[in-house]
Amino acid sequence: MKKLISNLPEYTFVMHQQLGPDEHAVLLGKDGAYSVCKMQPKRLIAMSPNYQADGYGLLSGPLTRAGLTDLLQWTDRDTASDRYRLLAGLPANVFALFPDKRPPG
């Protein structure tokens, strides 16, 4: 993942969760917007639920700048955080993923 991250400097890798030997759930940021997808770095594949169709269907493409440009669906931070939680298989009772959204204490 480190090599992949360094090859895509236009994106901020906000969070990632390893799901398998070659599968990662990733929350990306760019220009104040956020997007989520799954990446398989060894196979150079990116995948994302089709959020424009309420999450039905799967979009996929090459794990390249051009492939991600076509694949990623940008949204606000809270929506992306919820999407990331589902994509990464995190439990619903996990507190907000962003530090400034966590409850005090």
CSV table of N, CA, C and O in Angstrom, one decimal:
chain,number,residue,atom,x,y,z
A,1,MET,N,0.8,-1.2,0.0
A,1,MET,CA,0.0,0.0,0.0
A,1,MET,C,0.9,1.3,0.0
A,1,MET,O,0.5,2.3,-0.6
A,2,LYS,N,2.0,1.2,0.6
A,2,LYS,CA,2.9,2.4,0.7
A,2,LYS,C,3.3,2.9,-0.7
A,2,LYS,O,3.3,4.1,-1.0
A,3,LYS,N,3.7,2.0,-1.5
A,3,LYS,CA,4.1,2.3,-2.9
A,3,LYS,C,2.9,2.9,-3.7
A,3,LYS,O,3.0,3.9,-4.4
A,4,LEU,N,1.7,2.3,-3.5
A,4,LEU,CA,0.5,2.8,-4.1
A,4,LEU,C,0.2,4.2,-3.7
A,4,LEU,O,-0.1,5.1,-4.5
A,5,ILE,N,0.2,4.4,-2.4
A,5,ILE,CA,-0.1,5.8,-1.8
A,5,ILE,C,0.9,6.8,-2.4
A,5,ILE,O,0.5,7.9,-2.8
A,6,SER,N,2.2,6.5,-2.5
A,6,SER,CA,3.1,7.4,-3.0
A,6,SER,C,2.9,7.7,-4.5
A,6,SER,O,3.3,8.8,-5.0
A,7,ASN,N,2.3,6.8,-5.2
A,7,ASN,CA,2.1,7.0,-6.6
A,7,ASN,C,0.8,7.8,-6.9
A,7,ASN,O,0.5,8.1,-8.1
A,8,LEU,N,0.0,8.0,-5.9
A,8,LEU,CA,-1.2,8.8,-6.1
A,8,LEU,C,-1.2,10.0,-5.1
A,8,LEU,O,-2.1,10.1,-4.2
A,9,PRO,N,-0.3,10.9,-5.3
A,9,PRO,CA,-0.2,12.1,-4.3
A,9,PRO,C,-1.4,13.0,-4.4
A,9,PRO,O,-1.5,13.8,-3.4
A,10,GLU,N,-2.2,13.0,-5.4
A,10,GLU,CA,-3.3,13.9,-5.4
A,10,GLU,C,-4.4,13.6,-4.4
A,10,GLU,O,-5.3,14.4,-4.1
A,11,TYR,N,-4.4,12.3,-3.9
A,11,TYR,CA,-5.4,11.9,-2.9
A,11,TYR,C,-4.7,11.9,-1.5
A,11,TYR,O,-3.6,11.5,-1.3
A,12,THR,N,-5.6,12.2,-0.5
A,12,THR,CA,-5.2,12.0,0.9
A,12,THR,C,-5.8,10.7,1.3
A,12,THR,O,-7.0,10.5,1.2
A,13,PHE,N,-4.9,9.7,1.7
A,13,PHE,CA,-5.4,8.5,2.3
A,13,PHE,C,-5.8,8.7,3.7
A,13,PHE,O,-4.9,8.7,4.6
A,14,VAL,N,-7.1,9.0,4.0
A,14,VAL,CA,-7.6,9.3,5.3
A,14,VAL,C,-7.5,8.1,6.2
A,14,VAL,O,-7.0,8.2,7.3
A,15,MET,N,-8.1,7.0,5.7
A,15,MET,CA,-8.1,5.8,6.5
A,15,MET,C,-8.0,4.6,5.6
A,15,MET,O,-8.4,4.7,4.4
A,16,HIS,N,-7.5,3.5,6.1
A,16,HIS,CA,-7.6,2.2,5.4
A,16,HIS,C,-7.7,1.1,6.4
A,16,HIS,O,-7.2,1.1,7.5
A,17,GLN,N,-8.4,0.0,6.0
A,17,GLN,CA,-8.6,-1.2,6.8
A,17,GLN,C,-8.3,-2.4,5.9
A,17,GLN,O,-8.9,-2.5,4.8
A,18,GLN,N,-7.3,-3.2,6.3
A,18,GLN,CA,-7.0,-4.4,5.5
A,18,GLN,C,-8.1,-5.4,5.8
A,18,GLN,O,-8.4,-5.8,6.9
A,19,LEU,N,-8.7,-5.9,4.6
A,19,LEU,CA,-9.8,-6.8,4.7
A,19,LEU,C,-9.3,-8.3,4.4
A,19,LEU,O,-10.0,-9.2,4.7
A,20,GLY,N,-8.2,-8.4,3.7
A,20,GLY,CA,-7.7,-9.7,3.3
A,20,GLY,C,-6.3,-9.5,2.9
A,20,GLY,O,-5.7,-8.4,2.9
A,21,PRO,N,-5.6,-10.6,2.4
A,21,PRO,CA,-4.2,-10.5,2.0
A,21,PRO,C,-4.0,-9.5,0.9
A,21,PRO,O,-2.9,-8.8,0.9
A,22,ASP,N,-4.9,-9.2,0.0
A,22,ASP,CA,-4.8,-8.3,-1.1
A,22,ASP,C,-6.0,-7.4,-1.2
A,22,ASP,O,-6.5,-7.2,-2.3
A,23,GLU,N,-6.6,-7.0,-0.1
A,23,GLU,CA,-7.9,-6.2,-0.2
A,23,GLU,C,-7.9,-5.2,0.9
A,23,GLU,O,-7.7,-5.6,2.1
A,24,HIS,N,-8.1,-4.0,0.6
A,24,HIS,CA,-8.2,-2.9,1.6
A,24,HIS,C,-9.4,-2.0,1.3
A,24,HIS,O,-9.7,-1.7,0.2
A,25,ALA,N,-10.1,-1.7,2.4
A,25,ALA,CA,-11.1,-0.6,2.3
A,25,ALA,C,-10.4,0.7,2.6
A,25,ALA,O,-9.6,0.8,3.5
A,26,VAL,N,-10.7,1.7,1.7
A,26,VAL,CA,-9.9,3.0,1.8
A,26,VAL,C,-10.9,4.1,1.8
A,26,VAL,O,-11.9,4.1,1.0
A,27,LEU,N,-10.6,5.1,2.6
A,27,LEU,CA,-11.3,6.4,2.6
A,27,LEU,C,-10.3,7.4,2.1
A,27,LEU,O,-9.3,7.6,2.7
A,28,LEU,N,-10.7,8.0,1.0
A,28,LEU,CA,-9.8,9.0,0.3
A,28,LEU,C,-10.4,10.4,0.5
A,28,LEU,O,-11.6,10.6,0.5
A,29,GLY,N,-9.5,11.4,0.5
A,29,GLY,CA,-9.9,12.8,0.5
A,29,GLY,C,-9.3,13.6,-0.6
A,29,GLY,O,-8.1,13.2,-1.0
A,30,LYS,N,-10.0,14.5,-1.2
A,30,LYS,CA,-9.4,15.4,-2.2
A,30,LYS,C,-10.3,16.7,-2.3
A,30,LYS,O,-11.5,16.6,-2.5
A,31,ASP,N,-9.6,17.8,-2.1
A,31,ASP,CA,-10.2,19.1,-2.2
A,31,ASP,C,-11.5,19.3,-1.3
A,31,ASP,O,-12.5,19.8,-1.7
A,32,GLY,N,-11.5,18.7,-0.1
A,32,GLY,CA,-12.6,18.8,0.8
A,32,GLY,C,-13.7,17.9,0.6
A,32,GLY,O,-14.7,17.9,1.3
A,33,ALA,N,-13.6,17.0,-0.3
A,33,ALA,CA,-14.6,15.9,-0.6
A,33,ALA,C,-14.0,14.6,-0.2
A,33,ALA,O,-12.7,14.4,-0.2
A,34,TYR,N,-14.8,13.6,0.0
A,34,TYR,CA,-14.3,12.3,0.4
A,34,TYR,C,-15.0,11.2,-0.4
A,34,TYR,O,-16.1,11.3,-0.9
A,35,SER,N,-14.3,10.1,-0.6
A,35,SER,CA,-14.8,8.9,-1.3
A,35,SER,C,-14.3,7.6,-0.7
A,35,SER,O,-13.2,7.6,-0.1
A,36,VAL,N,-15.0,6.5,-0.9
A,36,VAL,CA,-14.5,5.2,-0.4
A,36,VAL,C,-14.4,4.2,-1.6
A,36,VAL,O,-15.2,4.3,-2.5
A,37,CYS,N,-13.6,3.3,-1.4
A,37,CYS,CA,-13.5,2.2,-2.4
A,37,CYS,C,-12.7,1.0,-1.8
A,37,CYS,O,-12.1,1.2,-0.7
A,38,LYS,N,-12.7,-0.1,-2.4
A,38,LYS,CA,-11.8,-1.2,-2.1
A,38,LYS,C,-10.7,-1.2,-3.1
A,38,LYS,O,-10.9,-1.0,-4.3
A,39,MET,N,-9.5,-1.5,-2.6
A,39,MET,CA,-8.4,-1.6,-3.5
A,39,MET,C,-7.7,-3.0,-3.3
A,39,MET,O,-7.6,-3.5,-2.2
A,40,GLN,N,-7.3,-3.5,-4.4
A,40,GLN,CA,-6.5,-4.8,-4.4
A,40,GLN,C,-5.1,-4.4,-5.1
A,40,GLN,O,-5.0,-4.5,-6.3
A,41,PRO,N,-4.1,-4.0,-4.3
A,41,PRO,CA,-2.9,-3.4,-4.9
A,41,PRO,C,-2.1,-4.4,-5.7
A,41,PRO,O,-1.5,-4.1,-6.8
A,42,LYS,N,-2.1,-5.7,-5.4
A,42,LYS,CA,-1.3,-6.7,-6.1
A,42,LYS,C,-1.9,-6.9,-7.5
A,42,LYS,O,-1.2,-7.1,-8.5
A,43,ARG,N,-3.3,-6.9,-7.6
A,43,ARG,CA,-4.0,-7.1,-8.8
A,43,ARG,C,-4.2,-5.8,-9.6
A,43,ARG,O,-4.8,-5.8,-10.7
A,44,LEU,N,-3.9,-4.7,-8.9
A,44,LEU,CA,-4.2,-3.3,-9.5
A,44,LEU,C,-5.6,-3.1,-9.9
A,44,LEU,O,-5.9,-2.6,-11.0
A,45,ILE,N,-6.5,-3.4,-8.9
A,45,ILE,CA,-8.0,-3.3,-9.2
A,45,ILE,C,-8.5,-2.4,-8.1
A,45,ILE,O,-8.2,-2.6,-6.9
A,46,ALA,N,-9.5,-1.5,-8.5
A,46,ALA,CA,-10.2,-0.7,-7.5
A,46,ALA,C,-11.7,-1.1,-7.7
A,46,ALA,O,-12.1,-1.3,-8.9
A,47,MET,N,-12.5,-1.1,-6.6
A,47,MET,CA,-13.9,-1.4,-6.7
A,47,MET,C,-14.7,-0.6,-5.8
A,47,MET,O,-14.2,-0.2,-4.7
A,48,SER,N,-15.9,-0.3,-6.2
A,48,SER,CA,-16.8,0.6,-5.3
A,48,SER,C,-18.2,0.2,-5.6
A,48,SER,O,-18.6,0.0,-6.7
A,49,PRO,N,-19.1,0.2,-4.5
A,49,PRO,CA,-20.5,0.1,-4.7
A,49,PRO,C,-20.9,1.3,-5.5
A,49,PRO,O,-20.4,2.4,-5.4
A,50,ASN,N,-22.0,1.1,-6.4
A,50,ASN,CA,-22.5,2.2,-7.2
A,50,ASN,C,-23.5,3.0,-6.3
A,50,ASN,O,-24.6,2.8,-6.2
A,51,TYR,N,-22.9,4.1,-5.6
A,51,TYR,CA,-23.7,4.9,-4.7
A,51,TYR,C,-24.8,5.7,-5.4
A,51,TYR,O,-25.8,6.1,-4.8
A,52,GLN,N,-24.6,6.0,-6.7
A,52,GLN,CA,-25.6,6.7,-7.5
A,52,GLN,C,-26.8,5.9,-7.7
A,52,GLN,O,-27.9,6.4,-8.0
A,53,ALA,N,-26.7,4.6,-7.5
A,53,ALA,CA,-27.9,3.7,-7.6
A,53,ALA,C,-28.1,3.1,-6.2
A,53,ALA,O,-28.4,1.9,-6.1
A,54,ASP,N,-28.0,3.9,-5.2
A,54,ASP,CA,-28.3,3.5,-3.8
A,54,ASP,C,-27.4,2.3,-3.4
A,54,ASP,O,-27.8,1.5,-2.5
A,55,GLY,N,-26.2,2.2,-3.9
A,55,GLY,CA,-25.3,1.1,-3.5
A,55,GLY,C,-25.5,-0.2,-4.2
A,55,GLY,O,-24.8,-1.2,-3.9
A,56,TYR,N,-26.4,-0.2,-5.1
A,56,TYR,CA,-26.7,-1.5,-5.8
A,56,TYR,C,-25.7,-1.5,-7.0
A,56,TYR,O,-25.5,-0.6,-7.7
A,57,GLY,N,-25.1,-2.7,-7.2
A,57,GLY,CA,-24.2,-2.8,-8.3
A,57,GLY,C,-22.7,-2.5,-7.9
A,57,GLY,O,-22.5,-1.9,-6.8
A,58,LEU,N,-21.8,-3.0,-8.6
A,58,LEU,CA,-20.4,-2.8,-8.3
A,58,LEU,C,-19.7,-2.2,-9.5
A,58,LEU,O,-19.8,-2.7,-10.6
A,59,LEU,N,-19.0,-1.1,-9.2
A,59,LEU,CA,-18.1,-0.5,-10.2
A,59,LEU,C,-16.7,-1.0,-10.0
A,59,LEU,O,-16.3,-1.1,-8.8
A,60,SER,N,-16.0,-1.2,-11.0
A,60,SER,CA,-14.6,-1.6,-10.9
A,60,SER,C,-13.8,-0.9,-12.0
A,60,SER,O,-14.3,-0.5,-13.0
A,61,GLY,N,-12.5,-0.9,-11.8
A,61,GLY,CA,-11.6,-0.3,-12.7
A,61,GLY,C,-10.1,-0.5,-12.3
A,61,GLY,O,-9.8,-1.0,-11.3
A,62,PRO,N,-9.2,-0.1,-13.2
A,62,PRO,CA,-7.8,-0.3,-12.9
A,62,PRO,C,-7.4,0.7,-11.8
A,62,PRO,O,-8.0,1.8,-11.6
A,63,LEU,N,-6.5,0.2,-11.0
A,63,LEU,CA,-6.0,1.0,-9.8
A,63,LEU,C,-4.9,2.0,-10.3
A,63,LEU,O,-3.7,1.8,-10.0
A,64,THR,N,-5.4,3.0,-11.1
A,64,THR,CA,-4.5,4.0,-11.7
A,64,THR,C,-5.2,5.3,-11.5
A,64,THR,O,-6.4,5.4,-11.1
A,65,ARG,N,-4.5,6.4,-11.8
A,65,ARG,CA,-5.2,7.8,-11.7
A,65,ARG,C,-6.4,7.8,-12.5
A,65,ARG,O,-7.5,8.2,-12.1
A,66,ALA,N,-6.3,7.4,-13.8
A,66,ALA,CA,-7.5,7.5,-14.7
A,66,ALA,C,-8.6,6.5,-14.2
A,66,ALA,O,-9.8,6.9,-14.2
A,67,GLY,N,-8.2,5.3,-13.7
A,67,GLY,CA,-9.2,4.4,-13.2
A,67,GLY,C,-10.0,5.0,-12.0
A,67,GLY,O,-11.2,4.9,-11.9
A,68,LEU,N,-9.2,5.6,-11.1
A,68,LEU,CA,-9.9,6.1,-9.9
A,68,LEU,C,-10.7,7.4,-10.2
A,68,LEU,O,-11.8,7.6,-9.6
A,69,THR,N,-10.3,8.1,-11.2
A,69,THR,CA,-11.1,9.3,-11.6
A,69,THR,C,-12.4,8.9,-12.1
A,69,THR,O,-13.4,9.5,-11.8
A,70,ASP,N,-12.5,7.8,-12.8
A,70,ASP,CA,-13.8,7.3,-13.3
A,70,ASP,C,-14.6,6.6,-12.3
A,70,ASP,O,-15.8,6.6,-12.3
A,71,LEU,N,-13.9,6.0,-11.3
A,71,LEU,CA,-14.6,5.2,-10.3
A,71,LEU,C,-15.1,5.9,-9.1
A,71,LEU,O,-16.2,5.6,-8.6
A,72,LEU,N,-14.3,6.8,-8.5
A,72,LEU,CA,-14.7,7.4,-7.3
A,72,LEU,C,-15.9,8.3,-7.3
A,72,LEU,O,-16.1,9.1,-8.3
A,73,GLN,N,-16.7,8.2,-6.3
A,73,GLN,CA,-17.9,9.0,-6.2
A,73,GLN,C,-17.8,9.9,-4.9
A,73,GLN,O,-17.9,9.4,-3.8
A,74,TRP,N,-17.6,11.2,-5.1
A,74,TRP,CA,-17.3,12.1,-4.0
A,74,TRP,C,-18.5,12.5,-3.3
A,74,TRP,O,-19.6,12.7,-3.8
A,75,THR,N,-18.3,12.7,-1.9
A,75,THR,CA,-19.4,13.2,-1.1
A,75,THR,C,-18.9,13.9,0.1
A,75,THR,O,-17.7,14.2,0.2
A,76,ASP,N,-19.8,14.3,1.0
A,76,ASP,CA,-19.3,15.0,2.3
A,76,ASP,C,-18.7,14.0,3.2
A,76,ASP,O,-18.8,12.8,3.1
A,77,ARG,N,-18.1,14.5,4.2
A,77,ARG,CA,-17.3,13.7,5.2
A,77,ARG,C,-18.1,12.7,6.0
A,77,ARG,O,-17.8,11.6,6.2
A,78,ASP,N,-19.3,13.2,6.5
A,78,ASP,CA,-20.1,12.3,7.3
A,78,ASP,C,-20.7,11.1,6.4
A,78,ASP,O,-20.7,10.0,6.9
A,79,THR,N,-21.1,11.4,5.2
A,79,THR,CA,-21.6,10.3,4.4
A,79,THR,C,-20.5,9.3,4.0
A,79,THR,O,-20.7,8.1,4.1
A,80,ALA,N,-19.3,9.8,3.7
A,80,ALA,CA,-18.2,9.0,3.4
A,80,ALA,C,-17.8,8.2,4.6
A,80,ALA,O,-17.4,7.0,4.5
A,81,SER,N,-17.9,8.7,5.8
A,81,SER,CA,-17.5,8.0,7.0
A,81,SER,C,-18.5,6.8,7.2
A,81,SER,O,-18.0,5.7,7.5
A,82,ASP,N,-19.8,7.0,7.0
A,82,ASP,CA,-20.7,5.9,7.1
A,82,ASP,C,-20.5,4.9,6.0
A,82,ASP,O,-20.5,3.7,6.3
A,83,ARG,N,-20.2,5.3,4.8
A,83,ARG,CA,-19.9,4.4,3.7
A,83,ARG,C,-18.7,3.5,4.0
A,83,ARG,O,-18.6,2.3,3.8
A,84,TYR,N,-17.6,4.2,4.5
A,84,TYR,CA,-16.4,3.5,4.9
A,84,TYR,C,-16.6,2.5,6.0
A,84,TYR,O,-16.2,1.3,5.9
A,85,ARG,N,-17.4,2.8,7.0
A,85,ARG,CA,-17.7,1.9,8.1
A,85,ARG,C,-18.4,0.6,7.5
A,85,ARG,O,-18.0,-0.5,7.9
A,86,LEU,N,-19.3,0.8,6.6
A,86,LEU,CA,-20.0,-0.4,6.0
A,86,LEU,C,-19.0,-1.2,5.1
A,86,LEU,O,-19.0,-2.4,5.2
A,87,LEU,N,-18.2,-0.5,4.3
A,87,LEU,CA,-17.3,-1.2,3.4
A,87,LEU,C,-16.2,-1.9,4.1
A,87,LEU,O,-15.8,-3.0,3.7
A,88,ALA,N,-15.8,-1.4,5.2
A,88,ALA,CA,-14.7,-2.0,6.0
A,88,ALA,C,-15.3,-3.0,7.0
A,88,ALA,O,-14.5,-3.7,7.6
A,89,GLY,N,-16.6,-3.2,7.1
A,89,GLY,CA,-17.2,-4.2,8.0
A,89,GLY,C,-17.1,-3.8,9.4
A,89,GLY,O,-17.0,-4.7,10.3
A,90,LEU,N,-17.0,-2.5,9.7
A,90,LEU,CA,-16.9,-2.1,11.1
A,90,LEU,C,-18.3,-2.0,11.7
A,90,LEU,O,-19.3,-1.8,11.0
A,91,PRO,N,-18.4,-2.3,13.0
A,91,PRO,CA,-19.7,-2.3,13.7
A,91,PRO,C,-20.4,-1.0,13.7
A,91,PRO,O,-19.7,0.1,13.7
A,92,ALA,N,-21.7,-1.0,13.7
A,92,ALA,CA,-22.4,0.3,13.6
A,92,ALA,C,-22.2,1.1,14.9
A,92,ALA,O,-22.4,2.4,14.8
A,93,ASN,N,-21.8,0.5,16.0
A,93,ASN,CA,-21.6,1.3,17.2
A,93,ASN,C,-20.3,1.9,17.4
A,93,ASN,O,-19.9,2.4,18.4
A,94,VAL,N,-19.4,1.8,16.3
A,94,VAL,CA,-18.1,2.5,16.3
A,94,VAL,C,-18.3,4.0,16.3
A,94,VAL,O,-19.2,4.5,15.6
A,95,PHE,N,-17.6,4.7,17.3
A,95,PHE,CA,-17.8,6.1,17.3
A,95,PHE,C,-17.3,6.8,16.0
A,95,PHE,O,-16.6,6.1,15.2
A,96,ALA,N,-17.6,8.0,15.9
A,96,ALA,CA,-17.2,8.8,14.7
A,96,ALA,C,-15.7,8.5,14.3
A,96,ALA,O,-14.9,8.5,15.2
A,97,LEU,N,-15.4,8.3,13.1
A,97,LEU,CA,-14.1,8.0,12.7
A,97,LEU,C,-13.1,9.2,12.6
A,97,LEU,O,-11.9,9.0,12.7
A,98,PHE,N,-13.7,10.4,12.5
A,98,PHE,CA,-12.8,11.6,12.5
A,98,PHE,C,-12.7,12.1,13.9
A,98,PHE,O,-13.7,12.2,14.7
A,99,PRO,N,-11.5,12.5,14.3
A,99,PRO,CA,-11.2,12.9,15.7
A,99,PRO,C,-12.1,14.0,16.2
A,99,PRO,O,-12.6,14.0,17.3
A,100,ASP,N,-12.4,15.0,15.3
A,100,ASP,CA,-13.2,16.1,15.8
A,100,ASP,C,-14.7,15.8,15.9
A,100,ASP,O,-15.5,16.6,16.4
A,101,LYS,N,-15.1,14.6,15.5
A,101,LYS,CA,-16.5,14.2,15.6
A,101,LYS,C,-16.7,13.3,16.8
A,101,LYS,O,-17.9,12.9,17.0
A,102,ARG,N,-15.7,12.9,17.5
A,102,ARG,CA,-15.8,12.0,18.6
A,102,ARG,C,-16.4,12.7,19.8
A,102,ARG,O,-16.1,13.9,20.0
A,103,PRO,N,-17.2,12.0,20.6
A,103,PRO,CA,-17.7,12.7,21.8
A,103,PRO,C,-16.6,12.9,22.8
A,103,PRO,O,-15.6,12.2,22.8
A,104,PRO,N,-16.7,14.0,23.6
A,104,PRO,CA,-15.7,14.3,24.6
A,104,PRO,C,-15.5,13.1,25.6
A,104,PRO,O,-16.5,12.4,25.9
A,105,GLY,N,-14.3,13.0,26.1
A,105,GLY,CA,-14.0,12.0,27.2
A,105,GLY,C,-13.5,10.8,26.6
A,105,GLY,O,-13.0,9.9,26.8
